[in-house]
mmCIF file of C-alpha atoms in Angstrom:
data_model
loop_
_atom_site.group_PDB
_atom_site.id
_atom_site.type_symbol
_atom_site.label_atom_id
_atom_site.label_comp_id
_atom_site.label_asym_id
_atom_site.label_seq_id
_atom_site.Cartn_x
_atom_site.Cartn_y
_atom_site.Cartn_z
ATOM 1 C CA UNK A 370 81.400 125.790 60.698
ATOM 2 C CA UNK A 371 82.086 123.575 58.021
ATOM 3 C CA UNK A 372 80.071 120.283 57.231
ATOM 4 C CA UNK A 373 83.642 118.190 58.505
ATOM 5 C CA UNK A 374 82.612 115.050 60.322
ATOM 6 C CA UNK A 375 83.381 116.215 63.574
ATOM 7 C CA UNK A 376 83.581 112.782 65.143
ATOM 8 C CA UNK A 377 87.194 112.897 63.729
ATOM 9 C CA UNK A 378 87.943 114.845 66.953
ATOM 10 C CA UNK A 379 90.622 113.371 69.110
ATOM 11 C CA UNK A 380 92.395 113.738 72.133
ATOM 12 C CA UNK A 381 95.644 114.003 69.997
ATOM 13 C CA UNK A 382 94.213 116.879 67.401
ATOM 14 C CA UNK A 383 93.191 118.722 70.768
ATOM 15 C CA UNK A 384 96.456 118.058 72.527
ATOM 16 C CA UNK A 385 98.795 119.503 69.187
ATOM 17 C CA UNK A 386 96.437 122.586 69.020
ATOM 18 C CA UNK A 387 97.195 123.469 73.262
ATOM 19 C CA UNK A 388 100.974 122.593 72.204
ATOM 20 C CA UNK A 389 101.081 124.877 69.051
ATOM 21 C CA UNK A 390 99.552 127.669 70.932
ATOM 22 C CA UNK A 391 101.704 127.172 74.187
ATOM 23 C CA UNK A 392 104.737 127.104 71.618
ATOM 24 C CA UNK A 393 104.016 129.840 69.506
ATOM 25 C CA UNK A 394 104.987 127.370 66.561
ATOM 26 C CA UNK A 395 104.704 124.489 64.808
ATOM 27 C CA UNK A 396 108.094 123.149 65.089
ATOM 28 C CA UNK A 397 108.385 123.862 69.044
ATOM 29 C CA UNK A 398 105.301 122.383 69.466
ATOM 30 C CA UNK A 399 106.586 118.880 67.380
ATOM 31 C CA UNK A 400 109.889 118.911 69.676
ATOM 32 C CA UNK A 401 107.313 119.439 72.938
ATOM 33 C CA UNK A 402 105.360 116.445 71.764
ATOM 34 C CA UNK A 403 108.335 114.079 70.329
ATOM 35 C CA UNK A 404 105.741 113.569 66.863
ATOM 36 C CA UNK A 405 106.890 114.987 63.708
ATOM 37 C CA UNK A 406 106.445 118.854 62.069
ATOM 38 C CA UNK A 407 104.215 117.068 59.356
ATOM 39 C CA UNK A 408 101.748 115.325 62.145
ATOM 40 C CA UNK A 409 101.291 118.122 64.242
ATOM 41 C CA UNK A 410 100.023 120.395 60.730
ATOM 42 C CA UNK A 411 97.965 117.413 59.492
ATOM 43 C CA UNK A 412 96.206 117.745 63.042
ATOM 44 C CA UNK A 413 95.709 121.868 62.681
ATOM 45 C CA UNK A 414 94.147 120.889 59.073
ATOM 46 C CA UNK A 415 91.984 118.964 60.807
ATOM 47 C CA UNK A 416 90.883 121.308 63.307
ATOM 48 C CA UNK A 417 90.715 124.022 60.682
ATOM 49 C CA UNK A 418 88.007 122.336 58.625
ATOM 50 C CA UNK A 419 86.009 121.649 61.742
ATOM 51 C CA UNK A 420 86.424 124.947 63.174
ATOM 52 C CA UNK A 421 86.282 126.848 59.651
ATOM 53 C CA UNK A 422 88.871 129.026 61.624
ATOM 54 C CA UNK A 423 92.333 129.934 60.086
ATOM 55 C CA UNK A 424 93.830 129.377 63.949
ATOM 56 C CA UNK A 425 96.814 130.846 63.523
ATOM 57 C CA UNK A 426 98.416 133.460 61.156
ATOM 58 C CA UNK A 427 102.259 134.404 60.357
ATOM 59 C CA UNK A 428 103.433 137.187 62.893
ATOM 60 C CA UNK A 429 106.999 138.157 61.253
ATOM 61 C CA UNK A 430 108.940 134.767 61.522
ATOM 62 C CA UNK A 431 106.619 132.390 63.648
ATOM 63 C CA UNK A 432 102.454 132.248 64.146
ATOM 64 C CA UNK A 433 100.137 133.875 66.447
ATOM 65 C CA UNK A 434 97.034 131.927 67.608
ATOM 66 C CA UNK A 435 93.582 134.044 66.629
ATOM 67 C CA UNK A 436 90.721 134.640 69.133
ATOM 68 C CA UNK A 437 89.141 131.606 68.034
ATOM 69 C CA UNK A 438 92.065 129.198 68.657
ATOM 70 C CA UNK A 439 92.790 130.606 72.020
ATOM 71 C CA UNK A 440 89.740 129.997 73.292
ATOM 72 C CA UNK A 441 89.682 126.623 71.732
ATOM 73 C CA UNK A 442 92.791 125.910 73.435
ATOM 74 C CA UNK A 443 91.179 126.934 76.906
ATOM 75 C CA UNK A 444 88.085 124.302 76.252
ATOM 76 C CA UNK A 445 90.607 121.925 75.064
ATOM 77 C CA UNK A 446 92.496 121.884 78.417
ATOM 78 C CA UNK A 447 89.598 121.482 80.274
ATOM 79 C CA UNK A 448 88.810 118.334 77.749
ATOM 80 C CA UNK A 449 92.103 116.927 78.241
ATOM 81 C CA UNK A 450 91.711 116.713 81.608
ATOM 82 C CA UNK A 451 88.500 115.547 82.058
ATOM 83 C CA UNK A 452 89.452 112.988 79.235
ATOM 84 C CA UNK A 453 92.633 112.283 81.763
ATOM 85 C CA UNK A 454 90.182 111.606 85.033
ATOM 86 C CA UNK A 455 88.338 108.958 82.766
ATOM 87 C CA UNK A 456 91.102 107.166 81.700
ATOM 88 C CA UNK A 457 92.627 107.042 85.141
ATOM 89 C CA UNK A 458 89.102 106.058 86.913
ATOM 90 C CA UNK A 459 90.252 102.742 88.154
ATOM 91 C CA UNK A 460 92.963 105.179 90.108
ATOM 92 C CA UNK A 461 91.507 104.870 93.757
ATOM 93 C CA UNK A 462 92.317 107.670 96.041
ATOM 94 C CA UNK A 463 90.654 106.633 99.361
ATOM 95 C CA UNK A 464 91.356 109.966 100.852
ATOM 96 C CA UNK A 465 89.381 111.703 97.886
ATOM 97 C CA UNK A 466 86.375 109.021 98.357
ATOM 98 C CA UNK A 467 83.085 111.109 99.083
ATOM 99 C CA UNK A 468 80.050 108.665 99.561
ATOM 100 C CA UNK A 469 77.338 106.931 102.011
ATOM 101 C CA UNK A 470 78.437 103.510 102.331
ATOM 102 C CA UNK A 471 75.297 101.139 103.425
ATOM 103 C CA UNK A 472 76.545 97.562 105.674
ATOM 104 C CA UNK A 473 73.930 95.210 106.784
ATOM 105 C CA UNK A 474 74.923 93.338 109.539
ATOM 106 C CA UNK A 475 73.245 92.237 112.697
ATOM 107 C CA UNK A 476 74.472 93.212 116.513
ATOM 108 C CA UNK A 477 77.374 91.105 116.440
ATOM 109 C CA UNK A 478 79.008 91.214 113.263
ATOM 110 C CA UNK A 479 78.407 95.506 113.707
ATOM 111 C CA UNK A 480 80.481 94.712 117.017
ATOM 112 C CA UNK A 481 82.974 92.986 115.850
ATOM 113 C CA UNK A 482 83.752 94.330 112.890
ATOM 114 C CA UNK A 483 82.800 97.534 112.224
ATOM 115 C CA UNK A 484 84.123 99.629 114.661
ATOM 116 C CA UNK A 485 87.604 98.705 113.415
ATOM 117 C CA UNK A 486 86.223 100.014 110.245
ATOM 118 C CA UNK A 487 84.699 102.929 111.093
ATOM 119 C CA UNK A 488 88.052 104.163 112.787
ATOM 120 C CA UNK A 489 89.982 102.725 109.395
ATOM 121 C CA UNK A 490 87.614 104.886 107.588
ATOM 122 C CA UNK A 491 87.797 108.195 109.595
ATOM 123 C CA UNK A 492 92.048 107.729 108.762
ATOM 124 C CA UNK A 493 91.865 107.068 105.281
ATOM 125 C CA UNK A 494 88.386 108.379 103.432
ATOM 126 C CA UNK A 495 86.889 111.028 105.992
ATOM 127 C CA UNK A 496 85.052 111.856 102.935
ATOM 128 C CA UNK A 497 83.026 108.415 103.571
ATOM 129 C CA UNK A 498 79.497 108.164 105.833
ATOM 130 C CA UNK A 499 79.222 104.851 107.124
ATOM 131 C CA UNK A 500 75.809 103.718 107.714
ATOM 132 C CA UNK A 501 74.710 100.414 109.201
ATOM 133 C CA UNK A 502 71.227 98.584 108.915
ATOM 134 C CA UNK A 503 70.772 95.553 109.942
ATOM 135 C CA UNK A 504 70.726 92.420 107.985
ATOM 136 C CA UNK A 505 68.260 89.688 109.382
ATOM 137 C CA UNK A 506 68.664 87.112 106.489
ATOM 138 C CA UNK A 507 70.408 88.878 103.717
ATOM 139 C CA UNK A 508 68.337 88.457 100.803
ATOM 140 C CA UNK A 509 68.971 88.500 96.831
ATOM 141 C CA UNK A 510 66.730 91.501 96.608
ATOM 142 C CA UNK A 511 68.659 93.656 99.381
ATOM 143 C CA UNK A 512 72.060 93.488 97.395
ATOM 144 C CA UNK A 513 70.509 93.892 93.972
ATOM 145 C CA UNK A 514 68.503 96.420 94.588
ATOM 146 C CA UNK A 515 71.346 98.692 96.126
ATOM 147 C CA UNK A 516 69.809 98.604 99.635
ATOM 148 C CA UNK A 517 73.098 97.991 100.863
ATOM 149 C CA UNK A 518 76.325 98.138 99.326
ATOM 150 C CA UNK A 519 77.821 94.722 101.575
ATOM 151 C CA UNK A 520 76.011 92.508 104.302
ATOM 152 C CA UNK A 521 77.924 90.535 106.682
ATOM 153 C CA UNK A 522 76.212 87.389 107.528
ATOM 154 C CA UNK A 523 77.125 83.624 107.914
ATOM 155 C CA UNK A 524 73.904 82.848 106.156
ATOM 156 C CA UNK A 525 74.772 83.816 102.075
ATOM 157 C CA UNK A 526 72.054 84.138 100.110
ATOM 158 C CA UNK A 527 72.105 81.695 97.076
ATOM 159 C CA UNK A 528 72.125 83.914 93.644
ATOM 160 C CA UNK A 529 74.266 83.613 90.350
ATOM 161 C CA UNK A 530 74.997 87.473 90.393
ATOM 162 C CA UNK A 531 76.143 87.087 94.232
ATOM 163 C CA UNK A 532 79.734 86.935 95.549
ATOM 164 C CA UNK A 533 80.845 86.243 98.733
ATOM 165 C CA UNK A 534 83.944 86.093 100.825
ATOM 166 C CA UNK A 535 84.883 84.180 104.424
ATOM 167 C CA UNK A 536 85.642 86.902 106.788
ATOM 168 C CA UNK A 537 86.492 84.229 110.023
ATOM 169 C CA UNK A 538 85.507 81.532 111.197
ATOM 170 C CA UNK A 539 84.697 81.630 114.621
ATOM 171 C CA UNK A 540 83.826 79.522 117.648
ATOM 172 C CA UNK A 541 82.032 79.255 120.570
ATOM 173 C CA UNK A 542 82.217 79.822 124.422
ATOM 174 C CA UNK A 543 79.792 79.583 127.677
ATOM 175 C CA UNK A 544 79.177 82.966 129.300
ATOM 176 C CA UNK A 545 78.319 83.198 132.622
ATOM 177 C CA UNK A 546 78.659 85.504 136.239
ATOM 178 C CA UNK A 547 81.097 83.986 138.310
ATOM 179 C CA UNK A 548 80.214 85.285 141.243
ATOM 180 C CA UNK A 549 76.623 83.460 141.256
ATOM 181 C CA UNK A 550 77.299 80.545 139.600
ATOM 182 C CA UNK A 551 80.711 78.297 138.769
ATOM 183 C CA UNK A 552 81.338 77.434 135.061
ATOM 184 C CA UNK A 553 79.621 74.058 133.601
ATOM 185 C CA UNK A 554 82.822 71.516 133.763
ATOM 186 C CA UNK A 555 80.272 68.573 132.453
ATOM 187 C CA UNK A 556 77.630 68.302 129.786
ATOM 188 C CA UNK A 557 74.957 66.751 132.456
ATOM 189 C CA UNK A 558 75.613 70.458 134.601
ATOM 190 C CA UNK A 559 75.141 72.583 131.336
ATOM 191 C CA UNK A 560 71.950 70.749 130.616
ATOM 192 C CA UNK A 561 70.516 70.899 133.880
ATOM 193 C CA UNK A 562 71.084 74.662 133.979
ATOM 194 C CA UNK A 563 68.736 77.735 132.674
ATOM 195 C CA UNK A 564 70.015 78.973 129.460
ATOM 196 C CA UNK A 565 69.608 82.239 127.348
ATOM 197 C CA UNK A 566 69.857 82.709 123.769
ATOM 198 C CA UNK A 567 69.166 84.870 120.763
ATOM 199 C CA UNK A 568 66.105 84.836 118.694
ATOM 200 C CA UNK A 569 66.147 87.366 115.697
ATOM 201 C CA UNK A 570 63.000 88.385 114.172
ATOM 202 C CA UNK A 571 60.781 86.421 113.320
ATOM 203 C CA UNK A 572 61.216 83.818 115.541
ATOM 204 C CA UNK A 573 64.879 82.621 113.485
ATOM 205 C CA UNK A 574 67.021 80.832 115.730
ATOM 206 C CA UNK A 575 70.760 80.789 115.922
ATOM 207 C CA UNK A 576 72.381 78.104 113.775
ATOM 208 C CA UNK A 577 73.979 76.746 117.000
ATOM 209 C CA UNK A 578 70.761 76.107 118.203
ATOM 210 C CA UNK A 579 69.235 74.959 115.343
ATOM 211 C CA UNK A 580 72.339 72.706 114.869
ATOM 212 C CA UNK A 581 72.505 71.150 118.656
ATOM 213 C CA UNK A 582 68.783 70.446 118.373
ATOM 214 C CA UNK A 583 68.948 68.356 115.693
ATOM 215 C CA UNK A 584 71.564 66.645 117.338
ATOM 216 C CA UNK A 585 68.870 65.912 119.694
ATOM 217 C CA UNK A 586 70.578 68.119 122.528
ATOM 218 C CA UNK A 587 67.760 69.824 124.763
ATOM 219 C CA UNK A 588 68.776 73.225 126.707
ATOM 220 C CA UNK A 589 66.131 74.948 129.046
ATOM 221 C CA UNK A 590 66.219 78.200 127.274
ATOM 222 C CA UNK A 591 64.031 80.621 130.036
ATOM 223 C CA UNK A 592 65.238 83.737 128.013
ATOM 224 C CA UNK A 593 65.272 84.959 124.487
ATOM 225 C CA UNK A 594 65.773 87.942 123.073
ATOM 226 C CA UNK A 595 65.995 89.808 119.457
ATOM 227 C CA UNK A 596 69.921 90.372 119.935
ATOM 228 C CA UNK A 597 73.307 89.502 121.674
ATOM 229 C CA UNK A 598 73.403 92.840 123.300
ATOM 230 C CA UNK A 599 70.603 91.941 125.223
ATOM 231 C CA UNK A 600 72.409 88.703 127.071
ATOM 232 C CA UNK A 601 74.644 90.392 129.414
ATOM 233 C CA UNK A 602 72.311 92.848 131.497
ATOM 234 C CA UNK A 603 69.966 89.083 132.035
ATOM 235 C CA UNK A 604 72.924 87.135 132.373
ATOM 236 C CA UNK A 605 74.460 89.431 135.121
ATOM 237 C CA UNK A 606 73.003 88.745 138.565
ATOM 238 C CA UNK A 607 71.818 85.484 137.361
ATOM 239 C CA UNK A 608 72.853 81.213 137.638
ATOM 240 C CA UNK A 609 72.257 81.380 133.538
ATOM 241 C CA UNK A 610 74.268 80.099 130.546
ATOM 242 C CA UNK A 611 74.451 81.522 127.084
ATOM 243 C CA UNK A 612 76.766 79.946 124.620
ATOM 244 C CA UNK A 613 77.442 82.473 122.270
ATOM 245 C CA UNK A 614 79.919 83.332 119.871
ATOM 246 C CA UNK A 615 84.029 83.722 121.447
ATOM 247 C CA UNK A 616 84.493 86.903 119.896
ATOM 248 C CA UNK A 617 82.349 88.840 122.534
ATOM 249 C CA UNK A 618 84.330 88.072 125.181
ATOM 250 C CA UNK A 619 86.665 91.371 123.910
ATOM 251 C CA UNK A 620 83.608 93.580 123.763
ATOM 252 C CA UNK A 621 79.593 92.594 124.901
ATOM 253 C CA UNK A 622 80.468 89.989 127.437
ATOM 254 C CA UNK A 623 83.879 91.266 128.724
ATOM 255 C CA UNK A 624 82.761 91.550 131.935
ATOM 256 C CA UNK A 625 81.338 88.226 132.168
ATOM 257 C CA UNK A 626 83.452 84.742 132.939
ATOM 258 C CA UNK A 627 83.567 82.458 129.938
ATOM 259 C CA UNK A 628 84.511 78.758 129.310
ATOM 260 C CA UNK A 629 85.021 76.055 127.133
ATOM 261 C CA UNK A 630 81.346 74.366 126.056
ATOM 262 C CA UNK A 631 81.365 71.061 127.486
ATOM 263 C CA UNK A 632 80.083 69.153 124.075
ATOM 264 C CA UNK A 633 81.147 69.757 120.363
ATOM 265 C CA UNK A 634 80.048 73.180 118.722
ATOM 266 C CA UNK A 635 79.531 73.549 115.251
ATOM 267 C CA UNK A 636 81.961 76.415 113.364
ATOM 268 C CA UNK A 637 80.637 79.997 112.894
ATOM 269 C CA UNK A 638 81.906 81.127 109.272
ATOM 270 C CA UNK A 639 81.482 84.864 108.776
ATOM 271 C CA UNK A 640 81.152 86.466 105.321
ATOM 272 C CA UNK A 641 81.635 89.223 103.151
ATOM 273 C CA UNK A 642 78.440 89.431 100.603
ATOM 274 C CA UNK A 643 77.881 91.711 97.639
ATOM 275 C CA UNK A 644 76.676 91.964 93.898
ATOM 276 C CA UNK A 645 78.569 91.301 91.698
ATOM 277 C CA UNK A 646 78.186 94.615 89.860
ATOM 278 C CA UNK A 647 80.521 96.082 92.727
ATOM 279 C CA UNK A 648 82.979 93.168 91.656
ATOM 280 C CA UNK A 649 85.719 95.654 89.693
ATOM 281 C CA UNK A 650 84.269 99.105 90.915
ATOM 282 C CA UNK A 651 88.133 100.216 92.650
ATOM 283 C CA UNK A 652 86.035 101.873 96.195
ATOM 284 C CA UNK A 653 84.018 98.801 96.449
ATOM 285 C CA UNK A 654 86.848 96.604 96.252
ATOM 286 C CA UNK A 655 89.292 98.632 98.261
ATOM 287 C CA UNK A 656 86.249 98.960 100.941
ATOM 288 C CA UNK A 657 86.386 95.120 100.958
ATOM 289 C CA UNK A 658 90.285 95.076 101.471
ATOM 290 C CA UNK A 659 89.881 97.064 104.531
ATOM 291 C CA UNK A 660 86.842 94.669 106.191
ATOM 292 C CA UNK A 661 88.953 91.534 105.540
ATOM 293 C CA UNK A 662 92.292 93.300 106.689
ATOM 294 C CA UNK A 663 90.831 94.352 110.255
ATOM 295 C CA UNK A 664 89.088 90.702 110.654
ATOM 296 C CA UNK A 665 90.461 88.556 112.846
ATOM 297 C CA UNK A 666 91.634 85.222 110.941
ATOM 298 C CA UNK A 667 90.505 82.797 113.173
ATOM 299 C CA UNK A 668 88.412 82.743 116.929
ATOM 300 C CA UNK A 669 88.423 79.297 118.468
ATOM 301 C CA UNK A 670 85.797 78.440 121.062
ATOM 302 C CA UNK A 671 88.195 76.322 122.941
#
């Protein structure tokens, strides 16, 4: 081995060597490649004083390759097209995608959205293992330290090096079992009724809550618990009221009545949250496609 910077290795020196070989000569090799007779031997000089190997010798009219050269031309291949899968990284095949892919979101976003997913996912990238934790209030520290790769929440955290994107924006209506109670048709019957509502841990209220409180609107709330699944197995059976987001009426409360709320409800914006790290990565982004593309555009409460 000579003392040749070898750093003057290309992709090009290693592609002429694989076509001289493959040729059996210089000039079919030059035709193969569209470059000039001259380039392709300035690249075999090159390789020769890095190598210190003659690479090919004269075999009556044309050139044979020696040992050495055809076993360069074997590692160069394998070079090539490893050099080839770099170059084309930002080439997303979804159906090549092998990963764990970590969504926070709490019960109802996981309802609402993810099964759609999950089913989207199973089509396109069976390679990919979905796995949901749940979000409480997404913080900076959960998306930058790679506990999750997205959280769906309405509640963004605020961070410089934190993107987000509206999913929906939803709405809200009054669930309740028809066949104890009618629905509330006036804000003086929805007030004077029980009500039941969601409390995540620890002790965070919904925003509607929060909201219609400081409005200075009082429910009777006789039942709380850590998640919308829990309202319909209370709410069944019983005279109670939960007002709780429209969308559920397709899949936790379906087999509850629901109606209009008798007094103005705030809007329920959804989002998609992430680092921005994940901003160009070509899964991430096509991961993100799919969420937004199986969300439903809009879910009045009325």
């Amino acid at each position: 081995m000579s003392n040749f910077d070898w750093y003057d290795l290309d992709a090009r020196a290693l592609q002429q060597l694989v076509a001289v070989v493959e040729a059996g000569s210089v000039t079919g090799a030059a035709h193969r490649l569209g470059v000039t007779q001259s380039a392709v031997s300035h690249q075999l000089d090159k390789l020769r004083a890095i190598t210190g190997d003659p690479l090919f010798v004269k075999s009556g009219r044309g050139i044979v390759a020696t040992a050495r050269a055809q076993q360069l031309a074997e590692e160069a291949r394998a070079l090539l097209r490893q050099l080839e899968r770099f170059a084309h990284a930002g080439d997303f095949d979804p159906a090549r995608w092998q990963a764990t892919v970590t969504i926070a979101a709490n019960d109802f976003q996981r309802d609402v959205l993810l099964p759609a997913l999950a089913r989207r996912l199973r089509e396109a990238a069976p390679g990919v293992v979905l796995r949901i934790i749940p979000s409480g209030v997404p913080s900076l520290e959960m998306l930058r330290d790679r506990v999750c790769d997205i959280a769906i929440s309405p509640r963004p955290p605020d961070g410089s090096d934190i993107l987000q994107q509206r999913v929906f924006e939803g709405g809200y209506r009054v669930f309740y079992d028809p066949a104890v109670r009618a629905a509330p048709t006036t804000l003086e019957d929805y007030l004077a009724a029980d009500h039941a509502t969601v409390v995540y841990e620890p002790r965070r209220a919904l925003s509607l809550d929060r909201t219609l409180e400081a409005r200075g609107i009082r429910r009777r709330f006789v039942l709380m618990v850590p998640g919308f699944s829990g309202l319909p197995a209370f709410i069944k059976g019983s005279a109670l009221l939960a007002t709780a987001p429209a969308l559920l009426q397709h899949s936790l409360m379906r087999d509850l009545a629901h109606a209009k709320p008798p007094l103005p409800c705030p809007g329920m914006p959804m989002y998609l949250i992430w680092h921005r790290q994940h901003q160009a990565d070509p899964a991430h982004r096509w991961l993100r496609e799919q969420i937004l593309a199986l969300a439903p555009t809009a879910v009045p409460g009325g």
